[in-house]
Short mmCIF file of C-alpha atoms in Angstrom, two decimals:
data_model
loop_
_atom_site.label_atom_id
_atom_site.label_comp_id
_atom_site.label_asym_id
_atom_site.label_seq_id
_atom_site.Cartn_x
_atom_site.Cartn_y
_atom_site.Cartn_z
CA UNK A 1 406.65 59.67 -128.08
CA UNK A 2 407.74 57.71 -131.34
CA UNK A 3 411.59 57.46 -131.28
CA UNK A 4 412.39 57.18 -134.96
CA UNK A 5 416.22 55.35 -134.76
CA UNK A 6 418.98 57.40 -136.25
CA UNK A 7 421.06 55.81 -138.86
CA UNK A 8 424.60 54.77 -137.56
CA UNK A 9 427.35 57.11 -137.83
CA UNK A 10 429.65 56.83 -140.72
CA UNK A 11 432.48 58.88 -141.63
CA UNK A 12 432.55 61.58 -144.20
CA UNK A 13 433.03 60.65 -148.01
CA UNK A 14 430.51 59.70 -150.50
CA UNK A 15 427.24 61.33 -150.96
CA UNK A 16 424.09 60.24 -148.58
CA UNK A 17 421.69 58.57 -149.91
CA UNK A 18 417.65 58.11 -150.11
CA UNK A 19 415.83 55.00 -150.41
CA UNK A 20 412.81 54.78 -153.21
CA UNK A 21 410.53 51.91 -153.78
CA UNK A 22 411.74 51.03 -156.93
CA UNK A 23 413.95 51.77 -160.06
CA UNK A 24 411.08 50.84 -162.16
CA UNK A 25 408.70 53.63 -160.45
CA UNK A 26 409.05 57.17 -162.19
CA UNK A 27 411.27 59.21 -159.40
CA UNK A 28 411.54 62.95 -159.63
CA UNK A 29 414.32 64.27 -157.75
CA UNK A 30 413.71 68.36 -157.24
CA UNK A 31 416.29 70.73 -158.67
CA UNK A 32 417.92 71.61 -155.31
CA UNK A 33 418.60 68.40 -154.73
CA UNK A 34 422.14 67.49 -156.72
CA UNK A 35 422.22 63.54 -158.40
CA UNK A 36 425.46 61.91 -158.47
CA UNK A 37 426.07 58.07 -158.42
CA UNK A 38 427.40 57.13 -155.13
CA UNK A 39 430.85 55.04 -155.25
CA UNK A 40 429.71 53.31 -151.35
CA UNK A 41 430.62 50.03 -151.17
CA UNK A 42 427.70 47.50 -150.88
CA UNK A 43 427.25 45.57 -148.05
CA UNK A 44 424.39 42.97 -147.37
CA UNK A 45 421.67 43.58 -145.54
CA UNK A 46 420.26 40.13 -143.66
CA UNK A 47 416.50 41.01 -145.26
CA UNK A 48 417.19 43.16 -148.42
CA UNK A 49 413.84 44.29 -149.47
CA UNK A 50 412.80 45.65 -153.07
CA UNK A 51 413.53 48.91 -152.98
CA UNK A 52 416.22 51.47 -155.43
CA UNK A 53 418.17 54.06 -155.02
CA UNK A 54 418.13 57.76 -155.31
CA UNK A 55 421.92 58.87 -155.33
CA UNK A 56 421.79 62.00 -153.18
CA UNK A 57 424.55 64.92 -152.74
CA UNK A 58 424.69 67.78 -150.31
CA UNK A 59 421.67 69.67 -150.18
CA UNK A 60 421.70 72.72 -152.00
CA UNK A 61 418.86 74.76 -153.34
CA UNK A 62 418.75 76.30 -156.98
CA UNK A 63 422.23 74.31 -157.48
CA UNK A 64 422.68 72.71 -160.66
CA UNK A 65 421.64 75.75 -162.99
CA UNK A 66 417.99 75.15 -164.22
CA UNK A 67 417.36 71.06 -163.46
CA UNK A 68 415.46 71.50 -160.51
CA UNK A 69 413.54 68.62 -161.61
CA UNK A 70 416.15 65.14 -162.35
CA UNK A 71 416.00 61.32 -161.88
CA UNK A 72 419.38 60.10 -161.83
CA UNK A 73 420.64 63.19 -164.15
CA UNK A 74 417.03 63.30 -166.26
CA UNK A 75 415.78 66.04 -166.90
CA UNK A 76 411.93 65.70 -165.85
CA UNK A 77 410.64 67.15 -169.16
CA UNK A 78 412.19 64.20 -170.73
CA UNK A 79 409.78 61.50 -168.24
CA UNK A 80 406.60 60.40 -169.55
CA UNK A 81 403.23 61.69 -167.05
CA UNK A 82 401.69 64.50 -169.18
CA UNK A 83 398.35 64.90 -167.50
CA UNK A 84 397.14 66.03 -170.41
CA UNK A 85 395.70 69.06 -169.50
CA UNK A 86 397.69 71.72 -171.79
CA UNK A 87 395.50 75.21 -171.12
CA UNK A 88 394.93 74.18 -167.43
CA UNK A 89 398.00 75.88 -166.19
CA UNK A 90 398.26 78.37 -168.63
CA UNK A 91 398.37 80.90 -166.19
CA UNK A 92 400.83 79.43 -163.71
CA UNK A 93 403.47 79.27 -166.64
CA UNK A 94 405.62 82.01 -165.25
CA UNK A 95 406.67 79.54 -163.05
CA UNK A 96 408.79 78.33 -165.72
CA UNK A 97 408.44 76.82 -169.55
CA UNK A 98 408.37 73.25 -167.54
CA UNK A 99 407.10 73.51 -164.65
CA UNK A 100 403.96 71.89 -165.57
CA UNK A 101 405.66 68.75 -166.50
CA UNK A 102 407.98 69.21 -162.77
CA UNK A 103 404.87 69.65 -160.89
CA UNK A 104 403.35 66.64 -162.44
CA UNK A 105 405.94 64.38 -161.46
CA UNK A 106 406.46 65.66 -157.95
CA UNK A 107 405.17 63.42 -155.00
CA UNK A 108 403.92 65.19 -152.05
CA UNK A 109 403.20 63.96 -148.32
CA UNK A 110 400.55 65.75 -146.51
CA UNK A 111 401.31 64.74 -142.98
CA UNK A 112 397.84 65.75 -141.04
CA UNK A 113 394.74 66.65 -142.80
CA UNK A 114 392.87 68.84 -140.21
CA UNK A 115 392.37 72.40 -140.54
CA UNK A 116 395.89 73.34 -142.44
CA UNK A 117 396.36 69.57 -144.42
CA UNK A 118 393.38 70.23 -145.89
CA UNK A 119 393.99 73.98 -147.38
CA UNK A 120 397.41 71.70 -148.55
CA UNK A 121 395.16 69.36 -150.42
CA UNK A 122 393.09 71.81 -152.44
CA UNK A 123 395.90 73.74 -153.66
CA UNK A 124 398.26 70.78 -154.68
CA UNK A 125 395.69 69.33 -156.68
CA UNK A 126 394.80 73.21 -158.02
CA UNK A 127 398.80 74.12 -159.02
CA UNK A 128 399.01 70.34 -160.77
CA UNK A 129 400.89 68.28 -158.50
CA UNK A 130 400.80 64.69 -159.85
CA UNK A 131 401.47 62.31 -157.15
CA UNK A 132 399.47 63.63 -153.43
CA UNK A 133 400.18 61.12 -150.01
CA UNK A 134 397.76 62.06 -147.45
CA UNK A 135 398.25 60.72 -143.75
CA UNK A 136 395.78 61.10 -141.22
CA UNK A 137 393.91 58.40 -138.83
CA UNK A 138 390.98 60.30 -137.56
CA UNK A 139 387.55 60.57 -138.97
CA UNK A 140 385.27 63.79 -139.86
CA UNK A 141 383.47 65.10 -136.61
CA UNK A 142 381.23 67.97 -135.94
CA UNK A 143 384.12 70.14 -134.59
CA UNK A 144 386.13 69.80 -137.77
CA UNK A 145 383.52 71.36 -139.55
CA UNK A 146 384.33 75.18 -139.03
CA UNK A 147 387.95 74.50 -140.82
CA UNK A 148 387.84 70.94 -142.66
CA UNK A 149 388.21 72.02 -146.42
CA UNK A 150 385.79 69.78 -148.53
CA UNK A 151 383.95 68.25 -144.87
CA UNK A 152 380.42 68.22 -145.28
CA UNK A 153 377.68 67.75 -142.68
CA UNK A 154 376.96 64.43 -144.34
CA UNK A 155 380.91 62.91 -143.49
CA UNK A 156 379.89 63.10 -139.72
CA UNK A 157 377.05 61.05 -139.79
CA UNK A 158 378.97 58.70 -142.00
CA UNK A 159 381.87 59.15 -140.07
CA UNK A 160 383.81 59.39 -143.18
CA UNK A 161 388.07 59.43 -142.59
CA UNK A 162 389.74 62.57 -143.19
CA UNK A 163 391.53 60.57 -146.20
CA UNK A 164 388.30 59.92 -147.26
CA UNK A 165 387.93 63.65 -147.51
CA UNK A 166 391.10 64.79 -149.12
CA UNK A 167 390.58 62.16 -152.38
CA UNK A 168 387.25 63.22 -153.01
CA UNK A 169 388.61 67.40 -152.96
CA UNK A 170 391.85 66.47 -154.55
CA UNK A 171 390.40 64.00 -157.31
CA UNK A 172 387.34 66.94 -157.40
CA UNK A 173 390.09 69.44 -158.89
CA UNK A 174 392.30 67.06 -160.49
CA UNK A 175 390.91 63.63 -161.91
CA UNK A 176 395.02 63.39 -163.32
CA UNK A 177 395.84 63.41 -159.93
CA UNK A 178 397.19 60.43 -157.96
CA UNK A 179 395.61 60.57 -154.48
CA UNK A 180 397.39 57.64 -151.65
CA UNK A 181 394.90 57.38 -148.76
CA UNK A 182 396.62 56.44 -145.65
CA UNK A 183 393.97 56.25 -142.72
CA UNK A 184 396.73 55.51 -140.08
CA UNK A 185 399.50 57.56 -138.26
CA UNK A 186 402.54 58.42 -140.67
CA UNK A 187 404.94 56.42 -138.64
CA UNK A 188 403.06 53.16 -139.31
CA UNK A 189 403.73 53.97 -143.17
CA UNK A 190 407.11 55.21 -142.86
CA UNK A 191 408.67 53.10 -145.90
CA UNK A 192 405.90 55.02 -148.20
CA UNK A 193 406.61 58.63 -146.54
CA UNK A 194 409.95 58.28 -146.83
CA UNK A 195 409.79 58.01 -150.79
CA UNK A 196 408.23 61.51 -151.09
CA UNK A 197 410.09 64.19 -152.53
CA UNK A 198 409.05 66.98 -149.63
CA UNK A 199 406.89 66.49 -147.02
CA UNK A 200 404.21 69.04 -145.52
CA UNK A 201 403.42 68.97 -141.57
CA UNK A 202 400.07 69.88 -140.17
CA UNK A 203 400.28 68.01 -136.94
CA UNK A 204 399.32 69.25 -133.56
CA UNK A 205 401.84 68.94 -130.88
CA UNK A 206 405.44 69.82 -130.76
CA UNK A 207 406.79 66.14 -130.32
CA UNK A 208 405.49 64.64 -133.39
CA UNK A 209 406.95 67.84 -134.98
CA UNK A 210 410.05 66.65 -133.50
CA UNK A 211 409.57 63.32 -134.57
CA UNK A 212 408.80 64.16 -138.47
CA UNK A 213 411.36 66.41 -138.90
CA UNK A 214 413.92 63.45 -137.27
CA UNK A 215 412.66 61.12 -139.78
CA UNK A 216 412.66 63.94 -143.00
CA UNK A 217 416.39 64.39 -141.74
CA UNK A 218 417.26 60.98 -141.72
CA UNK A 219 415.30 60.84 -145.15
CA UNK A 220 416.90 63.99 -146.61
CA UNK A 221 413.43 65.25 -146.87
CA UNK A 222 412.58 68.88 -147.04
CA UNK A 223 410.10 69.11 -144.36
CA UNK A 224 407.73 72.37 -144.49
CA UNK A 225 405.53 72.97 -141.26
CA UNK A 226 402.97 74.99 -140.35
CA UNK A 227 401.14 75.52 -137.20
CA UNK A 228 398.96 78.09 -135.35
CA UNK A 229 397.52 78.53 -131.51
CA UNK A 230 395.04 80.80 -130.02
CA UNK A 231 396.57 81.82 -126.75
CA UNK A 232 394.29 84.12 -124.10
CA UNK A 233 396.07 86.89 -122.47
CA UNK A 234 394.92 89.73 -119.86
CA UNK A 235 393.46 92.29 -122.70
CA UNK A 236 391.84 89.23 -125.24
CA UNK A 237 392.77 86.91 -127.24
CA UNK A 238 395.88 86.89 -129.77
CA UNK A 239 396.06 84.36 -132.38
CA UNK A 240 399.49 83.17 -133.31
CA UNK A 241 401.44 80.69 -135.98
CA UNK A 242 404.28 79.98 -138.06
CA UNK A 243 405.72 78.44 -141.33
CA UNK A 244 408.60 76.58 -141.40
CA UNK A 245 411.13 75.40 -143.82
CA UNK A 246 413.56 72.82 -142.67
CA UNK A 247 415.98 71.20 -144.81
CA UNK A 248 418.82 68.62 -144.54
CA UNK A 249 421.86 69.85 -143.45
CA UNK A 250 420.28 73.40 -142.89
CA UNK A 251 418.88 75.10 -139.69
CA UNK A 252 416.20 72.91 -137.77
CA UNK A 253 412.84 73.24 -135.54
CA UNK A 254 415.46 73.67 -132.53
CA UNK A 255 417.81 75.88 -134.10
CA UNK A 256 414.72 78.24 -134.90
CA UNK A 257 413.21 78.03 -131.38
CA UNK A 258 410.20 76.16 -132.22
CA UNK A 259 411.20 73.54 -130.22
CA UNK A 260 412.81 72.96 -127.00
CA UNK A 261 413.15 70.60 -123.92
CA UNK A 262 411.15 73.02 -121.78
CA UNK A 263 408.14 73.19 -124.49
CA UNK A 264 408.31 69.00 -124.66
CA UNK A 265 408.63 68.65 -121.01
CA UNK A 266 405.71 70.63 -120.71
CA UNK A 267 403.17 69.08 -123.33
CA UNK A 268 404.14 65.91 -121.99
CA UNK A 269 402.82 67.00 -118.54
CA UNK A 270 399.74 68.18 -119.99
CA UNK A 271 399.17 64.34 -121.92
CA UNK A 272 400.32 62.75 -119.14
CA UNK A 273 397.57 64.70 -116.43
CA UNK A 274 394.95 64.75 -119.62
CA UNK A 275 395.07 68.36 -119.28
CA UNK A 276 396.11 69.08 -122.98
CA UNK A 277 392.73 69.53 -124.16
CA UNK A 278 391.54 70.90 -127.95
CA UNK A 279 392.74 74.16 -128.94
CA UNK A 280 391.03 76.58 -130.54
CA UNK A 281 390.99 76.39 -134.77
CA UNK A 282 389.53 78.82 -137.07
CA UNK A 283 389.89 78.22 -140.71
CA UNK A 284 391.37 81.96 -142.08
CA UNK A 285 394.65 81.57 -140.43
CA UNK A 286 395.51 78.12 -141.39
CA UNK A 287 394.60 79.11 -145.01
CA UNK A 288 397.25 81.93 -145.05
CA UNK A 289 399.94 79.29 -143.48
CA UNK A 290 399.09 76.56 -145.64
CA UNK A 291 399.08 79.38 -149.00
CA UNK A 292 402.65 80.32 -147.60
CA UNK A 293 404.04 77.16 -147.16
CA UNK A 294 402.41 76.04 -150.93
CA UNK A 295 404.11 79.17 -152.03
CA UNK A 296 407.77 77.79 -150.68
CA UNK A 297 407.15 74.22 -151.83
CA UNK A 298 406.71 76.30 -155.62
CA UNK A 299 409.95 78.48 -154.52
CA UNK A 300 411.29 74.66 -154.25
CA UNK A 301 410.88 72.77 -157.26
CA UNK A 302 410.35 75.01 -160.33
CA UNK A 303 412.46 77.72 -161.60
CA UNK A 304 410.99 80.74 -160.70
CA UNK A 305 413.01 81.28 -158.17
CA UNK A 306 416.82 81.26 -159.37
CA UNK A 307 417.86 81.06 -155.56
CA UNK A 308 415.55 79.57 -153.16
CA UNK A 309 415.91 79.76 -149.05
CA UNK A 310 417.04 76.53 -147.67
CA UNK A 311 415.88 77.73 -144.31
CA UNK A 312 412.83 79.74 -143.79
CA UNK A 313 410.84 80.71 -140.39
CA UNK A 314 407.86 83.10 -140.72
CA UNK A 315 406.09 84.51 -137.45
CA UNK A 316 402.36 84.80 -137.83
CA UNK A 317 400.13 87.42 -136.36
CA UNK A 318 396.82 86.83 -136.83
CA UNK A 319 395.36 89.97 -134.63
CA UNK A 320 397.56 92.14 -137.32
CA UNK A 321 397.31 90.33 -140.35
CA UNK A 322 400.96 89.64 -140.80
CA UNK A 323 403.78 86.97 -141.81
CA UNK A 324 406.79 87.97 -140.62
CA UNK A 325 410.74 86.62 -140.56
CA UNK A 326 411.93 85.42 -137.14
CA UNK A 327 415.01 87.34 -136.03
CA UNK A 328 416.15 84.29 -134.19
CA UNK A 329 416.99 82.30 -137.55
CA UNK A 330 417.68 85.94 -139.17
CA UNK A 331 420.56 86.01 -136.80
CA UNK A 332 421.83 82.57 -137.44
CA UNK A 333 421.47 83.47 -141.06
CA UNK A 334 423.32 86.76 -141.04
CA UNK A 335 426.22 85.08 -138.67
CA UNK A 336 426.82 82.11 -140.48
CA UNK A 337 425.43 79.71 -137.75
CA UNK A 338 424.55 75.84 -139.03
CA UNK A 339 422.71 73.17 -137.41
CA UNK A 340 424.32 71.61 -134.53
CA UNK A 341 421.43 69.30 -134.06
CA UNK A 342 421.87 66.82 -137.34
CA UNK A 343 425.32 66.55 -138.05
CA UNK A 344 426.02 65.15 -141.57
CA UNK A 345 426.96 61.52 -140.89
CA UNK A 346 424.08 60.99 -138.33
CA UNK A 347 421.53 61.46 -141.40
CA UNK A 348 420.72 59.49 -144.41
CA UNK A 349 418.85 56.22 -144.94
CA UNK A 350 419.94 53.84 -142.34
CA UNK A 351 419.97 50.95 -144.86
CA UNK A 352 422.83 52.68 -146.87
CA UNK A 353 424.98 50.43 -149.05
CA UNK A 354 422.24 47.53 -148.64
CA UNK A 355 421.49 45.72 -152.65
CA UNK A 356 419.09 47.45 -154.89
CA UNK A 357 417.03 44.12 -154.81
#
């Protein structure tokens, strides 16, 4: 299990902040997301590398009135990156009078491109988003074939990489698009995932759930997930799944029952004896996660909703047909329960207060 090291502790004061790659690299920061310059003293780092910084305050959907989409106070209708296709999204504008121009600047990490990462992929590149990271190691094989959007018969005889497969659908929709191929697991490109502005899990086991939302936290990431199982009882079959929405400083995977010791304990058995096995996929029920979790990522960054969630757990039931909240975060909602898990000077970018260059 990848142990992604936590940031050390610092007391309260100034705002956390988020490393980027760059001041010279176009950064969107999402409305809900509050820009402030930091006041943090500087202190050197013994290898500074060349990377900027994001100021960052508390976390805080629909705050700031109507600039869901900033860089350092900007407005992101005032950045260049038109993708020149006025008409395209004509009718997505309800969304709000810029949300072309916020989608277009946005940079998304699909984390996983199986059978929900790739429903991800389509739909980005179909509601305009600018800037797409895809990470996934594996390679197109006959099984992936019943759910893979965009794998062909042909990618398993050229044993094509799932990357592979998610430029050629995104691009397909999109030329405007940027499309960032990494064939390799997300933690050995951490530096690039962490300069996304929200981050979309399709992963398969609980602990690199664990381990992704860790890093998002330490990131201040919002980190949407999505997930489904086919589990065999007495009377049939009952297909299952969920959407998540965790954000900094907001209720996480443990808080909402996802995850526990009990459930890692026990996939680790199953690795550990080889009995974990493939689970069942079909394609239907990761396309009605994936839509859900695209429609929260919109809920996110544009305007048309004046108060987004900050926390969001949906219960799928595929034998019914239904999405529906969890009463377990419900509760913790209604009660006024936080996360216990992340406390607010264990997160942030552990380099904090290291030079801009």
């Amino acid at each position: 299990m990848l142990d992604v090291p936590r940031p050390p502790s610092r007391t309260p004061g100034p705002p956390l902040v988020r490393g980027v790659r760059s001041l010279g690299e176009r950064e969107v920061c999402p409305r809900l997301l509050q820009c402030r310059a930091s006041h943090a003293p500087r202190r050197r780092h013994p290898q500074p590398r060349r990377r900027g910084r994001l100021m960052l305050a508390r976390w805080e959907p629909g705050a700031a009135g109507d600039q869901r989409g900033c860089r350092g106070g900007r407005a992101i209708a005032d950045l260049p990156g038109d993708q020149g296709m006025s008409g395209r999204f004509d009718r997505q504008s309800f969304l709000g009078a810029d949300s072309e121009e916020l989608l277009a600047g946005l940079r998304v990490a699909i984390v996983g491109y199986g059978g929900g990462g790739s429903h991800f992929g389509q739909q980005l590149a179909h509601i305009g988003v600018g800037e797409i990271l895809v990470f996934d190691d594996d390679i197109v094989e006959e099984t992936n074939l019943n759910r893979l959007v965009g794998g062909v018969s042909a990618d398993v005889a050229a044993i094509t990489p799932k990357v592979t497969v998610a430029d050629r659908v995104i691009s397909g929709v999109n030329p405007a698009a940027r499309v960032r191929q990494f064939g390799c697991k997300w933690s050995e490109a951490a530096e690039e995932l962490a300069g996304a502005h929200v981050v979309l899990g399709a992963v398969d086991s609980f602990a690199e759930r664990l381990n992704l939302e860790r890093f998002c936290r330490r990131f201040l990431l919002p980190y949407i997930d999505i997930g489904m199982d086919v589990i065999q009882r007495s009377e049939g079959y009952e297909i299952v799944g969920q959407v998540i929405l965790s954000s900094p400083e907001h209720q996480c995977l443990r808080c909402m029952g996802l995850i526990n010791d009990a459930v890692l304990e026990k996939e680790e058995r199953a690795r550990q004896y080889g009995d974990a096995g493939s689970k069942p996929q079909v394609i239907w029920p990761n396309g009605v996660l994936a839509s859900t979790a695209v429609g929260l990522l919109i809920q996110l960054i544009t305007p048309w909703q004046p108060l987004p969630a900050a926390a969001v757990h949906l219960e799928y039931n595929g034998n019914t047909s239904t999405l529906q909240p969890a009463p377990r975060l419900a509760y913790m909602l209604e009660h006024g329960h936080g996360c216990s898990h992340y406390p607010r000077d264990e997160v942030g970018d552990a380099l904090f207060g290291a030079p801009l260059f």
